[in-house]
mmCIF file of N, CA and C in Angstrom:
data_model
loop_
_atom_site.group_PDB
_atom_site.id
_atom_site.type_symbol
_atom_site.label_atom_id
_atom_site.label_comp_id
_atom_site.label_asym_id
_atom_site.label_seq_id
_atom_site.Cartn_x
_atom_site.Cartn_y
_atom_site.Cartn_z
ATOM 1 N N LYS M 1 34.163 -5.373 41.385
ATOM 2 C CA LYS M 1 33.348 -5.802 40.260
ATOM 3 C C LYS M 1 32.183 -6.645 40.754
ATOM 4 N N ALA M 2 31.143 -6.621 39.974
ATOM 5 C CA ALA M 2 29.969 -7.427 40.310
ATOM 6 C C ALA M 2 30.230 -8.890 39.980
ATOM 7 N N PRO M 3 29.627 -9.787 40.735
ATOM 8 C CA PRO M 3 29.824 -11.217 40.438
ATOM 9 C C PRO M 3 29.115 -11.616 39.143
ATOM 10 N N GLN M 4 29.620 -12.650 38.518
ATOM 11 C CA GLN M 4 28.956 -13.177 37.336
ATOM 12 C C GLN M 4 27.678 -13.881 37.769
ATOM 13 N N TYR M 5 26.741 -13.927 36.856
ATOM 14 C CA TYR M 5 25.479 -14.587 37.169
ATOM 15 C C TYR M 5 25.041 -15.407 35.965
ATOM 16 N N SER M 6 24.103 -16.277 36.204
ATOM 17 C CA SER M 6 23.501 -17.045 35.113
ATOM 18 C C SER M 6 22.020 -17.238 35.422
ATOM 19 N N TRP M 7 21.226 -17.240 34.369
ATOM 20 C CA TRP M 7 19.788 -17.459 34.496
ATOM 21 C C TRP M 7 19.440 -18.747 33.773
ATOM 22 N N SER M 8 18.553 -19.523 34.369
ATOM 23 C CA SER M 8 18.140 -20.779 33.754
ATOM 24 C C SER M 8 16.708 -21.094 34.172
ATOM 25 N N PRO M 9 15.913 -21.625 33.255
ATOM 26 C CA PRO M 9 14.561 -22.040 33.642
ATOM 27 C C PRO M 9 14.566 -23.340 34.457
ATOM 28 N N VAL M 10 15.698 -24.043 34.440
ATOM 29 C CA VAL M 10 15.842 -25.313 35.158
ATOM 30 C C VAL M 10 16.530 -25.037 36.496
ATOM 31 N N PRO M 11 16.099 -25.650 37.591
ATOM 32 C CA PRO M 11 16.760 -25.425 38.885
ATOM 33 C C PRO M 11 18.234 -25.839 38.836
ATOM 34 N N PRO M 12 19.112 -25.113 39.540
ATOM 35 C CA PRO M 12 20.530 -25.484 39.558
ATOM 36 C C PRO M 12 20.745 -26.808 40.302
ATOM 37 N N PHE M 13 21.907 -27.396 40.082
ATOM 38 C CA PHE M 13 22.178 -28.718 40.671
ATOM 39 C C PHE M 13 22.217 -28.671 42.194
ATOM 40 N N GLN M 14 22.464 -27.503 42.805
ATOM 41 C CA GLN M 14 22.483 -27.405 44.263
ATOM 42 C C GLN M 14 21.094 -27.644 44.865
ATOM 43 N N LEU M 15 20.066 -27.466 44.066
ATOM 44 C CA LEU M 15 18.696 -27.626 44.573
ATOM 45 C C LEU M 15 18.104 -28.991 44.256
ATOM 46 N N ARG M 16 18.887 -29.897 43.742
ATOM 47 C CA ARG M 16 18.383 -31.246 43.482
ATOM 48 C C ARG M 16 18.026 -31.910 44.806
ATOM 49 N N GLY M 17 16.942 -32.632 44.808
ATOM 50 C CA GLY M 17 16.491 -33.292 46.027
ATOM 51 C C GLY M 17 15.445 -32.490 46.774
ATOM 52 N N GLU M 18 15.216 -31.229 46.387
ATOM 53 C CA GLU M 18 14.175 -30.410 47.024
ATOM 54 C C GLU M 18 12.811 -30.823 46.468
ATOM 55 N N PRO M 19 11.735 -30.630 47.246
ATOM 56 C CA PRO M 19 10.396 -30.963 46.744
ATOM 57 C C PRO M 19 10.048 -30.134 45.501
ATOM 58 N N VAL M 20 9.353 -30.745 44.574
ATOM 59 C CA VAL M 20 9.020 -30.091 43.305
ATOM 60 C C VAL M 20 8.141 -28.864 43.530
ATOM 61 N N GLN M 21 7.207 -28.936 44.479
ATOM 62 C CA GLN M 21 6.321 -27.793 44.718
ATOM 63 C C GLN M 21 7.082 -26.571 45.217
ATOM 64 N N ASP M 22 8.252 -26.759 45.835
ATOM 65 C CA ASP M 22 9.061 -25.622 46.274
ATOM 66 C C ASP M 22 9.851 -25.008 45.123
ATOM 67 N N LEU M 23 9.993 -25.716 44.029
ATOM 68 C CA LEU M 23 10.818 -25.246 42.913
ATOM 69 C C LEU M 23 10.014 -24.727 41.732
ATOM 70 N N THR M 24 8.701 -24.667 41.855
ATOM 71 C CA THR M 24 7.899 -24.167 40.741
ATOM 72 C C THR M 24 7.957 -22.648 40.723
ATOM 73 N N THR M 25 8.320 -22.086 39.581
ATOM 74 C CA THR M 25 8.400 -20.634 39.412
ATOM 75 C C THR M 25 7.828 -20.253 38.061
ATOM 76 N N ASN M 26 7.588 -18.977 37.902
ATOM 77 C CA ASN M 26 7.120 -18.466 36.620
ATOM 78 C C ASN M 26 8.270 -17.989 35.750
ATOM 79 N N SER M 27 9.387 -17.661 36.352
ATOM 80 C CA SER M 27 10.424 -16.986 35.581
ATOM 81 C C SER M 27 11.730 -17.750 35.466
ATOM 82 N N GLY M 28 12.133 -18.503 36.435
ATOM 83 C CA GLY M 28 13.390 -19.233 36.353
ATOM 84 C C GLY M 28 14.249 -19.009 37.583
ATOM 85 N N PHE M 29 15.533 -19.317 37.451
ATOM 86 C CA PHE M 29 16.468 -19.258 38.571
ATOM 87 C C PHE M 29 17.684 -18.427 38.187
ATOM 88 N N VAL M 30 18.142 -17.599 39.118
ATOM 89 C CA VAL M 30 19.354 -16.794 38.933
ATOM 90 C C VAL M 30 20.400 -17.328 39.896
ATOM 91 N N SER M 31 21.596 -17.602 39.371
ATOM 92 C CA SER M 31 22.711 -18.082 40.195
ATOM 93 C C SER M 31 23.854 -17.081 40.099
ATOM 94 N N PHE M 32 24.429 -16.726 41.246
ATOM 95 C CA PHE M 32 25.572 -15.812 41.291
ATOM 96 C C PHE M 32 26.832 -16.605 41.606
ATOM 97 N N ASP M 33 27.924 -16.266 40.953
ATOM 98 C CA ASP M 33 29.229 -16.876 41.232
ATOM 99 C C ASP M 33 29.980 -15.966 42.193
ATOM 100 N N ILE M 34 29.914 -16.267 43.484
ATOM 101 C CA ILE M 34 30.575 -15.469 44.515
ATOM 102 C C ILE M 34 31.972 -16.048 44.727
ATOM 103 N N THR M 35 32.974 -15.198 44.556
ATOM 104 C CA THR M 35 34.364 -15.632 44.749
ATOM 105 C C THR M 35 34.893 -15.069 46.061
ATOM 106 N N SER M 36 36.130 -15.411 46.381
ATOM 107 C CA SER M 36 36.721 -14.974 47.652
ATOM 108 C C SER M 36 36.883 -13.456 47.703
ATOM 109 N N ARG M 37 37.102 -12.823 46.576
ATOM 110 C CA ARG M 37 37.282 -11.363 46.622
ATOM 111 C C ARG M 37 35.977 -10.629 46.932
ATOM 112 N N HIS M 38 34.830 -11.288 46.764
ATOM 113 C CA HIS M 38 33.546 -10.672 47.092
ATOM 114 C C HIS M 38 33.240 -10.724 48.585
ATOM 115 N N VAL M 39 33.985 -11.543 49.342
ATOM 116 C CA VAL M 39 33.693 -11.691 50.772
ATOM 117 C C VAL M 39 34.883 -11.305 51.646
ATOM 118 N N GLU M 40 35.865 -10.633 51.092
ATOM 119 C CA GLU M 40 37.036 -10.219 51.875
ATOM 120 C C GLU M 40 36.747 -8.913 52.604
ATOM 121 N N GLY M 41 37.086 -8.840 53.859
ATOM 122 C CA GLY M 41 37.008 -7.608 54.646
ATOM 123 C C GLY M 41 35.601 -7.031 54.719
ATOM 124 N N LYS M 42 35.514 -5.735 54.375
ATOM 125 C CA LYS M 42 34.240 -5.016 54.473
ATOM 126 C C LYS M 42 33.275 -5.377 53.344
ATOM 127 N N ARG M 43 33.746 -6.055 52.342
ATOM 128 C CA ARG M 43 32.882 -6.416 51.221
ATOM 129 C C ARG M 43 31.878 -7.504 51.593
ATOM 130 N N LEU M 44 32.139 -8.245 52.633
ATOM 131 C CA LEU M 44 31.232 -9.323 53.038
ATOM 132 C C LEU M 44 29.841 -8.775 53.356
ATOM 133 N N ASP M 45 29.786 -7.698 54.155
ATOM 134 C CA ASP M 45 28.488 -7.114 54.520
ATOM 135 C C ASP M 45 27.741 -6.617 53.285
ATOM 136 N N THR M 46 28.459 -5.960 52.393
ATOM 137 C CA THR M 46 27.828 -5.437 51.178
ATOM 138 C C THR M 46 27.311 -6.569 50.295
ATOM 139 N N THR M 47 28.105 -7.615 50.156
ATOM 140 C CA THR M 47 27.698 -8.750 49.322
ATOM 141 C C THR M 47 26.463 -9.433 49.892
ATOM 142 N N VAL M 48 26.455 -9.665 51.187
ATOM 143 C CA VAL M 48 25.298 -10.308 51.822
ATOM 144 C C VAL M 48 24.066 -9.425 51.687
ATOM 145 N N TRP M 49 24.227 -8.134 51.931
ATOM 146 C CA TRP M 49 23.105 -7.198 51.822
ATOM 147 C C TRP M 49 22.534 -7.198 50.404
ATOM 148 N N ASN M 50 23.405 -7.153 49.396
ATOM 149 C CA ASN M 50 22.947 -7.143 48.002
ATOM 150 C C ASN M 50 22.240 -8.440 47.625
ATOM 151 N N LEU M 51 22.759 -9.559 48.092
ATOM 152 C CA LEU M 51 22.120 -10.835 47.770
ATOM 153 C C LEU M 51 20.761 -10.980 48.455
ATOM 154 N N LEU M 52 20.669 -10.513 49.689
ATOM 155 C CA LEU M 52 19.392 -10.605 50.403
ATOM 156 C C LEU M 52 18.330 -9.686 49.799
ATOM 157 N N ASN M 53 18.751 -8.552 49.263
ATOM 158 C CA ASN M 53 17.808 -7.583 48.704
ATOM 159 C C ASN M 53 17.635 -7.710 47.196
ATOM 160 N N PHE M 54 18.231 -8.713 46.589
ATOM 161 C CA PHE M 54 18.134 -8.863 45.134
ATOM 162 C C PHE M 54 16.684 -9.062 44.689
ATOM 163 N N TYR M 55 15.954 -9.911 45.389
ATOM 164 C CA TYR M 55 14.558 -10.168 45.018
ATOM 165 C C TYR M 55 13.722 -8.887 45.114
ATOM 166 N N ALA M 56 13.897 -8.136 46.201
ATOM 167 C CA ALA M 56 13.143 -6.890 46.371
ATOM 168 C C ALA M 56 13.495 -5.889 45.270
ATOM 169 N N TYR M 57 14.774 -5.841 44.896
ATOM 170 C CA TYR M 57 15.208 -4.925 43.842
ATOM 171 C C TYR M 57 14.572 -5.298 42.502
ATOM 172 N N VAL M 58 14.590 -6.576 42.167
ATOM 173 C CA VAL M 58 13.998 -7.019 40.898
ATOM 174 C C VAL M 58 12.492 -6.769 40.900
ATOM 175 N N GLU M 59 11.840 -7.064 42.012
ATOM 176 C CA GLU M 59 10.401 -6.839 42.107
ATOM 177 C C GLU M 59 10.071 -5.350 41.949
ATOM 178 N N TYR M 60 10.875 -4.485 42.571
ATOM 179 C CA TYR M 60 10.678 -3.042 42.454
ATOM 180 C C TYR M 60 10.831 -2.589 41.006
ATOM 181 N N ARG M 61 11.864 -3.075 40.325
ATOM 182 C CA ARG M 61 12.109 -2.674 38.941
ATOM 183 C C ARG M 61 10.979 -3.145 38.025
ATOM 184 N N ILE M 62 10.463 -4.331 38.281
ATOM 185 C CA ILE M 62 9.352 -4.845 37.466
ATOM 186 C C ILE M 62 8.105 -3.993 37.676
ATOM 187 N N LYS M 63 7.827 -3.620 38.927
ATOM 188 C CA LYS M 63 6.662 -2.776 39.201
ATOM 189 C C LYS M 63 6.811 -1.405 38.552
ATOM 190 N N CYS M 64 8.018 -0.845 38.601
ATOM 191 C CA CYS M 64 8.249 0.452 37.961
ATOM 192 C C CYS M 64 8.045 0.355 36.454
ATOM 193 N N SER M 65 8.551 -0.708 35.860
ATOM 194 C CA SER M 65 8.388 -0.897 34.413
ATOM 195 C C SER M 65 6.917 -1.061 34.055
ATOM 196 N N ARG M 66 6.206 -1.804 34.866
ATOM 197 C CA ARG M 66 4.781 -2.005 34.619
ATOM 198 C C ARG M 66 4.023 -0.677 34.705
ATOM 199 N N GLY M 67 4.340 0.115 35.726
ATOM 200 C CA GLY M 67 3.703 1.422 35.857
ATOM 201 C C GLY M 67 4.026 2.332 34.691
ATOM 202 N N TYR M 68 5.270 2.302 34.224
ATOM 203 C CA TYR M 68 5.677 3.125 33.086
ATOM 204 C C TYR M 68 4.909 2.718 31.830
ATOM 205 N N ILE M 69 4.813 1.424 31.598
ATOM 206 C CA ILE M 69 4.096 0.942 30.414
ATOM 207 C C ILE M 69 2.621 1.327 30.493
ATOM 208 N N GLN M 70 2.018 1.198 31.675
ATOM 209 C CA GLN M 70 0.609 1.561 31.825
ATOM 210 C C GLN M 70 0.392 3.055 31.624
ATOM 211 N N ARG M 71 1.329 3.883 32.138
ATOM 212 C CA ARG M 71 1.225 5.327 31.922
ATOM 213 C C ARG M 71 1.280 5.661 30.442
ATOM 214 N N ARG M 72 2.210 5.041 29.729
ATOM 215 C CA ARG M 72 2.341 5.296 28.293
ATOM 216 C C ARG M 72 1.086 4.852 27.542
ATOM 217 N N MET M 73 0.529 3.712 27.936
ATOM 218 C CA MET M 73 -0.685 3.232 27.274
ATOM 219 C C MET M 73 -1.853 4.176 27.548
ATOM 220 N N ARG M 74 -1.979 4.644 28.802
ATOM 221 C CA ARG M 74 -3.049 5.586 29.139
ATOM 222 C C ARG M 74 -2.896 6.880 28.361
ATOM 223 N N LYS M 75 -1.661 7.376 28.280
ATOM 224 C CA LYS M 75 -1.408 8.617 27.558
ATOM 225 C C LYS M 75 -1.748 8.453 26.081
ATOM 226 N N GLY M 76 -1.365 7.329 25.509
ATOM 227 C CA GLY M 76 -1.700 7.069 24.107
ATOM 228 C C GLY M 76 -3.199 6.964 23.901
ATOM 229 N N MET M 77 -3.889 6.307 24.829
ATOM 230 C CA MET M 77 -5.337 6.164 24.718
ATOM 231 C C MET M 77 -6.013 7.523 24.852
ATOM 232 N N ASP M 78 -5.536 8.351 25.777
ATOM 233 C CA ASP M 78 -6.116 9.683 25.938
ATOM 234 C C ASP M 78 -5.955 10.509 24.671
ATOM 235 N N SER M 79 -4.780 10.422 24.033
ATOM 236 C CA SER M 79 -4.576 11.195 22.806
ATOM 237 C C SER M 79 -5.476 10.674 21.687
ATOM 238 N N LEU M 80 -5.675 9.358 21.613
ATOM 239 C CA LEU M 80 -6.579 8.818 20.592
ATOM 240 C C LEU M 80 -8.022 9.244 20.845
ATOM 241 N N VAL M 81 -8.439 9.231 22.107
ATOM 242 C CA VAL M 81 -9.800 9.664 22.445
ATOM 243 C C VAL M 81 -9.976 11.136 22.100
ATOM 244 N N LYS M 82 -8.962 11.949 22.389
ATOM 245 C CA LYS M 82 -9.037 13.375 22.065
ATOM 246 C C LYS M 82 -9.152 13.582 20.557
ATOM 247 N N LYS M 83 -8.385 12.830 19.784
ATOM 248 C CA LYS M 83 -8.471 12.943 18.324
ATOM 249 C C LYS M 83 -9.849 12.532 17.830
ATOM 250 N N MET M 84 -10.412 11.480 18.410
ATOM 251 C CA MET M 84 -11.754 11.048 18.007
ATOM 252 C C MET M 84 -12.798 12.113 18.345
ATOM 253 N N GLU M 85 -12.672 12.708 19.531
ATOM 254 C CA GLU M 85 -13.621 13.758 19.911
ATOM 255 C C GLU M 85 -13.483 14.967 18.999
ATOM 256 N N ASP M 86 -12.240 15.335 18.657
ATOM 257 C CA ASP M 86 -12.028 16.456 17.743
ATOM 258 C C ASP M 86 -12.624 16.157 16.370
ATOM 259 N N ALA M 87 -12.447 14.926 15.893
ATOM 260 C CA ALA M 87 -12.995 14.550 14.593
ATOM 261 C C ALA M 87 -14.517 14.590 14.619
ATOM 262 N N ASN M 88 -15.131 14.116 15.694
ATOM 263 C CA ASN M 88 -16.593 14.149 15.797
ATOM 264 C C ASN M 88 -17.099 15.581 15.873
ATOM 265 N N THR M 89 -16.385 16.442 16.596
ATOM 266 C CA THR M 89 -16.780 17.844 16.693
ATOM 267 C C THR M 89 -16.670 18.509 15.336
ATOM 268 N N LEU M 90 -15.581 18.256 14.632
ATOM 269 C CA LEU M 90 -15.386 18.837 13.307
ATOM 270 C C LEU M 90 -16.447 18.335 12.340
ATOM 271 N N ARG M 91 -16.780 17.062 12.412
ATOM 272 C CA ARG M 91 -17.798 16.490 11.533
ATOM 273 C C ARG M 91 -19.155 17.132 11.817
ATOM 274 N N SER M 92 -19.483 17.329 13.088
ATOM 275 C CA SER M 92 -20.777 17.927 13.413
ATOM 276 C C SER M 92 -20.819 19.389 12.992
ATOM 277 N N LEU M 93 -19.691 20.100 13.098
ATOM 278 C CA LEU M 93 -19.659 21.489 12.634
ATOM 279 C C LEU M 93 -19.825 21.556 11.122
ATOM 280 N N ARG M 94 -19.183 20.668 10.402
ATOM 281 C CA ARG M 94 -19.313 20.655 8.944
ATOM 282 C C ARG M 94 -20.757 20.380 8.536
ATOM 283 N N SER M 95 -21.388 19.407 9.160
ATOM 284 C CA SER M 95 -22.769 19.091 8.796
ATOM 285 C C SER M 95 -23.690 20.240 9.185
ATOM 286 N N PHE M 96 -23.402 20.909 10.297
ATOM 287 C CA PHE M 96 -24.223 22.040 10.707
ATOM 288 C C PHE M 96 -24.106 23.166 9.687
ATOM 289 N N ARG M 97 -22.897 23.478 9.267
ATOM 290 C CA ARG M 97 -22.699 24.538 8.273
ATOM 291 C C ARG M 97 -23.283 24.125 6.930
ATOM 292 N N PHE M 98 -23.144 22.867 6.586
ATOM 293 C CA PHE M 98 -23.696 22.383 5.332
ATOM 294 C C PHE M 98 -25.213 22.528 5.339
ATOM 295 N N ASN M 99 -25.833 22.197 6.454
ATOM 296 C CA ASN M 99 -27.287 22.325 6.549
ATOM 297 C C ASN M 99 -27.708 23.785 6.505
ATOM 298 N N GLN M 100 -26.921 24.662 7.074
ATOM 299 C CA GLN M 100 -27.261 26.080 7.041
ATOM 300 C C GLN M 100 -27.181 26.633 5.627
ATOM 301 N N TRP M 101 -26.328 26.074 4.817
ATOM 302 C CA TRP M 101 -26.145 26.556 3.451
ATOM 303 C C TRP M 101 -27.451 26.451 2.666
ATOM 304 N N TRP M 102 -28.223 25.420 2.948
ATOM 305 C CA TRP M 102 -29.436 25.189 2.182
ATOM 306 C C TRP M 102 -30.671 25.822 2.815
ATOM 307 N N ILE M 103 -30.518 26.388 3.990
ATOM 308 C CA ILE M 103 -31.659 27.071 4.606
ATOM 309 C C ILE M 103 -31.824 28.414 3.910
ATOM 310 N N SER M 104 -33.003 28.681 3.418
ATOM 311 C CA SER M 104 -33.248 29.961 2.748
ATOM 312 C C SER M 104 -34.254 30.760 3.568
ATOM 313 N N LEU M 105 -33.847 31.926 3.940
ATOM 314 C CA LEU M 105 -34.723 32.823 4.685
ATOM 315 C C LEU M 105 -35.252 33.880 3.725
ATOM 316 N N PRO M 106 -36.499 34.239 3.847
ATOM 317 C CA PRO M 106 -37.052 35.248 2.934
ATOM 318 C C PRO M 106 -36.467 36.622 3.225
ATOM 319 N N LYS M 107 -36.284 37.399 2.170
ATOM 320 C CA LYS M 107 -35.830 38.783 2.327
ATOM 321 C C LYS M 107 -37.068 39.670 2.431
ATOM 322 N N PHE M 108 -37.041 40.528 3.414
ATOM 323 C CA PHE M 108 -38.161 41.436 3.600
ATOM 324 C C PHE M 108 -37.865 42.741 2.889
ATOM 325 N N SER M 109 -38.896 43.343 2.386
ATOM 326 C CA SER M 109 -38.752 44.613 1.681
ATOM 327 C C SER M 109 -38.573 45.724 2.698
ATOM 328 N N SER M 110 -37.812 46.732 2.324
ATOM 329 C CA SER M 110 -37.616 47.869 3.221
ATOM 330 C C SER M 110 -38.819 48.801 3.200
ATOM 331 N N ASN M 111 -39.665 48.645 2.213
ATOM 332 C CA ASN M 111 -40.863 49.457 2.109
ATOM 333 C C ASN M 111 -41.943 48.845 2.996
ATOM 334 N N PRO M 112 -42.404 49.573 4.038
ATOM 335 C CA PRO M 112 -43.393 48.994 4.944
ATOM 336 C C PRO M 112 -44.744 48.750 4.283
ATOM 337 N N SER M 113 -45.053 49.468 3.217
ATOM 338 C CA SER M 113 -46.340 49.253 2.571
ATOM 339 C C SER M 113 -46.351 47.939 1.788
ATOM 340 N N ASN M 114 -45.169 47.541 1.318
ATOM 341 C CA ASN M 114 -45.075 46.290 0.571
ATOM 342 C C ASN M 114 -44.702 45.170 1.541
ATOM 343 N N LYS M 115 -45.687 44.354 1.879
ATOM 344 C CA LYS M 115 -45.441 43.312 2.864
ATOM 345 C C LYS M 115 -45.258 41.944 2.215
ATOM 346 N N SER M 116 -44.929 41.954 0.969
ATOM 347 C CA SER M 116 -44.743 40.673 0.290
ATOM 348 C C SER M 116 -43.270 40.263 0.356
ATOM 349 N N TYR M 117 -43.051 39.006 0.171
ATOM 350 C CA TYR M 117 -41.690 38.478 0.180
ATOM 351 C C TYR M 117 -41.086 38.616 -1.206
ATOM 352 N N THR M 118 -39.780 38.716 -1.213
ATOM 353 C CA THR M 118 -39.078 38.766 -2.497
ATOM 354 C C THR M 118 -38.363 37.450 -2.718
ATOM 355 N N LYS M 119 -38.195 37.113 -3.971
ATOM 356 C CA LYS M 119 -37.545 35.859 -4.318
ATOM 357 C C LYS M 119 -36.044 35.982 -4.080
ATOM 358 N N LEU M 120 -35.465 34.915 -3.591
ATOM 359 C CA LEU M 120 -34.019 34.905 -3.349
ATOM 360 C C LEU M 120 -33.274 34.722 -4.656
ATOM 361 N N ASP M 121 -32.085 35.265 -4.704
ATOM 362 C CA ASP M 121 -31.245 35.107 -5.898
ATOM 363 C C ASP M 121 -30.574 33.776 -5.894
#
């Protein structure tokens, strides 16, 4: 089983007496309760390895989460930009067709001798 842990924004009592500048953090402190069963036999190497790599693991997970959030935000922004471009294209097509509706072209007579224009209906 994994050891119990606790998180606190205040430094644990084991770190009392350390300089204040060494204890300033942005996130807080994590304490693990390591018991004798965590260090018996072959488990000692695994426990030490996990404790030494805990910071790297947390940092990796935070970077992955940050990348995931940024990807989702970019994807959402791209879809919004696409919708805006589609709306602008549709609006310009509507105005173009609307303007064409009012353009009146003269009808020419099929009789070549009559070169006058005819009134539109």
